[in-house]
Amino acid sequence: MADRIAIGTVCAGYVLLMIYLATGVRIIRADPGARPHRRRPERRGRREFLRQVIGTYVGGWLLLMVVIVGYYGGLARHNPSFVLHAVTGTLALMGLTLPLFLAASWAATRRARRPARPGRRPPPGAGA
């Protein structure tokens, strides 16, 4: 019985995630030229970039922890030490990958801000 509840919960979560992603795609397709608006347009520079990237990184980790604790701790009823190891293991992995994530984010924003040179295609999402 517990397996059916776990499978049903995972399937329901998957369906909700797909609905959420499909809604996002429809919104983007409705107005492809629209860009996300900044909450505070006066904030710019390296400090704002770091705040945004680290906020995204920490938010992603928190979402992962909700999934791990919710599934393994709540539905699957694993040993609490397993959940503790999952938390500390993902923190260690984040510590190793954060510099790569920062570098990739910096390169993507720098490339997007670079003016187009003649004969080069615009970056994806730059409009026509």
PDB file of C-alpha atoms in Angstrom:
ATOM      1  CA  MET A   1       0.000   0.000   0.000  1.00  0.00           C
ATOM      2  CA  ALA A   2       2.832   2.398   0.832  1.00  0.00           C
ATOM      3  CA  ASP A   3       4.365   1.827  -2.604  1.00  0.00           C
ATOM      4  CA  ARG A   4       1.120   2.827  -4.307  1.00  0.00           C
ATOM      5  CA  ILE A   5       0.942   6.019  -2.276  1.00  0.00           C
ATOM      6  CA  ALA A   6       4.565   6.855  -3.119  1.00  0.00           C
ATOM      7  CA  ILE A   7       4.084   6.160  -6.826  1.00  0.00           C
ATOM      8  CA  GLY A   8       0.853   8.151  -6.911  1.00  0.00           C
ATOM      9  CA  THR A   9       2.473  11.086  -5.147  1.00  0.00           C
ATOM     10  CA  VAL A  10       5.466  11.107  -7.485  1.00  0.00           C
ATOM     11  CA  CYS A  11       3.192  10.891 -10.548  1.00  0.00           C
ATOM     12  CA  ALA A  12       1.013  13.746  -9.265  1.00  0.00           C
ATOM     13  CA  GLY A  13       4.100  15.874  -8.626  1.00  0.00           C
ATOM     14  CA  TYR A  14       5.384  15.109 -12.120  1.00  0.00           C
ATOM     15  CA  VAL A  15       2.068  16.081 -13.718  1.00  0.00           C
ATOM     16  CA  LEU A  16       1.976  19.346 -11.750  1.00  0.00           C
ATOM     17  CA  LEU A  17       5.548  20.136 -12.800  1.00  0.00           C
ATOM     18  CA  MET A  18       4.745  19.502 -16.464  1.00  0.00           C
ATOM     19  CA  ILE A  19       1.660  21.750 -16.239  1.00  0.00           C
ATOM     20  CA  TYR A  20       3.804  24.477 -14.673  1.00  0.00           C
ATOM     21  CA  LEU A  21       6.441  24.187 -17.410  1.00  0.00           C
ATOM     22  CA  ALA A  22       3.837  24.116 -20.195  1.00  0.00           C
ATOM     23  CA  THR A  23       2.277  27.278 -18.776  1.00  0.00           C
ATOM     24  CA  GLY A  24       5.674  28.978 -18.819  1.00  0.00           C
ATOM     25  CA  VAL A  25       6.261  27.978 -22.439  1.00  0.00           C
ATOM     26  CA  ARG A  26       2.843  29.342 -23.438  1.00  0.00           C
ATOM     27  CA  ILE A  27       3.550  32.645 -21.722  1.00  0.00           C
ATOM     28  CA  ILE A  28       6.889  32.969 -23.526  1.00  0.00           C
ATOM     29  CA  ARG A  29       5.338  32.061 -26.886  1.00  0.00           C
ATOM     30  CA  ALA A  30       2.577  34.635 -26.410  1.00  0.00           C
ATOM     31  CA  ASP A  31       5.134  37.465 -26.445  1.00  0.00           C
ATOM     32  CA  PRO A  32       8.577  36.203 -27.511  1.00  0.00           C
ATOM     33  CA  GLY A  33      10.107  39.685 -27.473  1.00  0.00           C
ATOM     34  CA  ALA A  34       9.219  40.314 -23.849  1.00  0.00           C
ATOM     35  CA  ARG A  35      12.060  40.257 -21.367  1.00  0.00           C
ATOM     36  CA  PRO A  36      11.762  39.688 -17.645  1.00  0.00           C
ATOM     37  CA  HIS A  37      11.602  42.919 -15.687  1.00  0.00           C
ATOM     38  CA  ARG A  38      13.948  43.612 -12.818  1.00  0.00           C
ATOM     39  CA  ARG A  39      12.390  44.239  -9.446  1.00  0.00           C
ATOM     40  CA  ARG A  40      14.898  47.001  -8.812  1.00  0.00           C
ATOM     41  CA  PRO A  41      16.324  48.317 -12.098  1.00  0.00           C
ATOM     42  CA  GLU A  42      18.717  50.655 -10.269  1.00  0.00           C
ATOM     43  CA  ARG A  43      20.685  47.646  -8.976  1.00  0.00           C
ATOM     44  CA  ARG A  44      23.455  46.697 -11.358  1.00  0.00           C
ATOM     45  CA  GLY A  45      27.003  45.486 -11.303  1.00  0.00           C
ATOM     46  CA  ARG A  46      28.982  42.657  -9.839  1.00  0.00           C
ATOM     47  CA  ARG A  47      27.277  42.726  -6.441  1.00  0.00           C
ATOM     48  CA  GLU A  48      23.801  42.388  -7.960  1.00  0.00           C
ATOM     49  CA  PHE A  49      25.026  39.629 -10.277  1.00  0.00           C
ATOM     50  CA  LEU A  50      26.428  37.650  -7.343  1.00  0.00           C
ATOM     51  CA  ARG A  51      23.244  38.182  -5.333  1.00  0.00           C
ATOM     52  CA  GLN A  52      21.102  36.895  -8.175  1.00  0.00           C
ATOM     53  CA  VAL A  53      23.280  33.865  -8.968  1.00  0.00           C
ATOM     54  CA  ILE A  54      23.686  32.811  -5.346  1.00  0.00           C
ATOM     55  CA  GLY A  55      19.966  33.331  -4.748  1.00  0.00           C
ATOM     56  CA  THR A  56      19.186  31.068  -7.687  1.00  0.00           C
ATOM     57  CA  TYR A  57      21.683  28.495  -6.454  1.00  0.00           C
ATOM     58  CA  VAL A  58      20.386  28.454  -2.877  1.00  0.00           C
ATOM     59  CA  GLY A  59      16.767  28.404  -4.061  1.00  0.00           C
ATOM     60  CA  GLY A  60      17.498  25.375  -6.217  1.00  0.00           C
ATOM     61  CA  TRP A  61      19.154  23.622  -3.284  1.00  0.00           C
ATOM     62  CA  LEU A  62      16.180  24.343  -1.026  1.00  0.00           C
ATOM     63  CA  LEU A  63      13.802  22.927  -3.631  1.00  0.00           C
ATOM     64  CA  LEU A  64      15.970  19.810  -3.890  1.00  0.00           C
ATOM     65  CA  MET A  65      15.896  19.451  -0.102  1.00  0.00           C
ATOM     66  CA  VAL A  66      12.103  19.706  -0.051  1.00  0.00           C
ATOM     67  CA  VAL A  67      11.936  16.885  -2.589  1.00  0.00           C
ATOM     68  CA  ILE A  68      14.503  14.712  -0.764  1.00  0.00           C
ATOM     69  CA  VAL A  69      13.067  15.213   2.705  1.00  0.00           C
ATOM     70  CA  GLY A  70       9.499  14.953   1.459  1.00  0.00           C
ATOM     71  CA  TYR A  71      10.028  11.755  -0.477  1.00  0.00           C
ATOM     72  CA  TYR A  72      12.716   9.877   1.434  1.00  0.00           C
ATOM     73  CA  GLY A  73      11.769  11.143   4.879  1.00  0.00           C
ATOM     74  CA  GLY A  74       7.999  11.269   4.466  1.00  0.00           C
ATOM     75  CA  LEU A  75       6.871   8.773   1.844  1.00  0.00           C
ATOM     76  CA  ALA A  76       9.607   6.164   1.681  1.00  0.00           C
ATOM     77  CA  ARG A  77      10.308   6.310   5.444  1.00  0.00           C
ATOM     78  CA  HIS A  78      14.075   5.977   5.122  1.00  0.00           C
ATOM     79  CA  ASN A  79      16.390   6.149   8.080  1.00  0.00           C
ATOM     80  CA  PRO A  80      16.872   9.784   9.245  1.00  0.00           C
ATOM     81  CA  SER A  81      20.631   9.392   8.819  1.00  0.00           C
ATOM     82  CA  PHE A  82      20.023   8.895   5.079  1.00  0.00           C
ATOM     83  CA  VAL A  83      18.301  12.278   4.871  1.00  0.00           C
ATOM     84  CA  LEU A  84      21.157  13.854   6.878  1.00  0.00           C
ATOM     85  CA  HIS A  85      23.697  12.406   4.453  1.00  0.00           C
ATOM     86  CA  ALA A  86      21.628  13.648   1.519  1.00  0.00           C
ATOM     87  CA  VAL A  87      21.653  17.182   2.962  1.00  0.00           C
ATOM     88  CA  THR A  88      25.385  17.232   3.715  1.00  0.00           C
ATOM     89  CA  GLY A  89      26.260  15.515   0.437  1.00  0.00           C
ATOM     90  CA  THR A  90      24.385  18.032  -1.669  1.00  0.00           C
ATOM     91  CA  LEU A  91      25.967  20.896   0.304  1.00  0.00           C
ATOM     92  CA  ALA A  92      29.415  19.473  -0.449  1.00  0.00           C
ATOM     93  CA  LEU A  93      28.503  19.114  -4.120  1.00  0.00           C
ATOM     94  CA  MET A  94      27.245  22.699  -4.194  1.00  0.00           C
ATOM     95  CA  GLY A  95      30.509  23.920  -2.697  1.00  0.00           C
ATOM     96  CA  LEU A  96      32.396  22.212  -5.497  1.00  0.00           C
ATOM     97  CA  THR A  97      30.145  23.358  -8.322  1.00  0.00           C
ATOM     98  CA  LEU A  98      29.388  26.952  -7.275  1.00  0.00           C
ATOM     99  CA  PRO A  99      32.529  28.383  -8.932  1.00  0.00           C
ATOM    100  CA  LEU A 100      31.602  26.636 -12.195  1.00  0.00           C
ATOM    101  CA  PHE A 101      28.021  27.905 -11.958  1.00  0.00           C
ATOM    102  CA  LEU A 102      29.273  31.460 -11.352  1.00  0.00           C
ATOM    103  CA  ALA A 103      31.670  31.254 -14.298  1.00  0.00           C
ATOM    104  CA  ALA A 104      29.002  29.879 -16.647  1.00  0.00           C
ATOM    105  CA  SER A 105      26.485  32.531 -15.561  1.00  0.00           C
ATOM    106  CA  TRP A 106      29.045  35.293 -15.988  1.00  0.00           C
ATOM    107  CA  ALA A 107      29.984  34.039 -19.473  1.00  0.00           C
ATOM    108  CA  ALA A 108      26.319  33.820 -20.531  1.00  0.00           C
ATOM    109  CA  THR A 109      25.491  37.358 -19.362  1.00  0.00           C
ATOM    110  CA  ARG A 110      28.653  38.764 -20.896  1.00  0.00           C
ATOM    111  CA  ARG A 111      27.899  37.108 -24.238  1.00  0.00           C
ATOM    112  CA  ALA A 112      24.317  38.388 -24.178  1.00  0.00           C
ATOM    113  CA  ARG A 113      25.480  41.976 -23.570  1.00  0.00           C
ATOM    114  CA  ARG A 114      28.116  41.964 -26.303  1.00  0.00           C
ATOM    115  CA  PRO A 115      27.054  43.961 -29.374  1.00  0.00           C
ATOM    116  CA  ALA A 116      26.459  41.924 -32.501  1.00  0.00           C
ATOM    117  CA  ARG A 117      29.200  42.090 -35.099  1.00  0.00           C
ATOM    118  CA  PRO A 118      28.418  42.055 -38.812  1.00  0.00           C
ATOM    119  CA  GLY A 119      28.135  38.544 -40.195  1.00  0.00           C
ATOM    120  CA  ARG A 120      27.363  36.950 -36.835  1.00  0.00           C
ATOM    121  CA  ARG A 121      24.057  35.491 -35.832  1.00  0.00           C
ATOM    122  CA  PRO A 122      22.352  37.060 -32.801  1.00  0.00           C
ATOM    123  CA  PRO A 123      22.248  34.956 -29.629  1.00  0.00           C
ATOM    124  CA  PRO A 124      19.132  32.828 -29.105  1.00  0.00           C
ATOM    125  CA  GLY A 125      16.205  34.831 -27.776  1.00  0.00           C
ATOM    126  CA  ALA A 126      17.608  38.159 -28.968  1.00  0.00           C
ATOM    127  CA  GLY A 127      14.643  38.722 -31.282  1.00  0.00           C
ATOM    128  CA  ALA A 128      14.551  39.251 -35.014  1.00  0.00           C
TER     129      ALA A 128
END
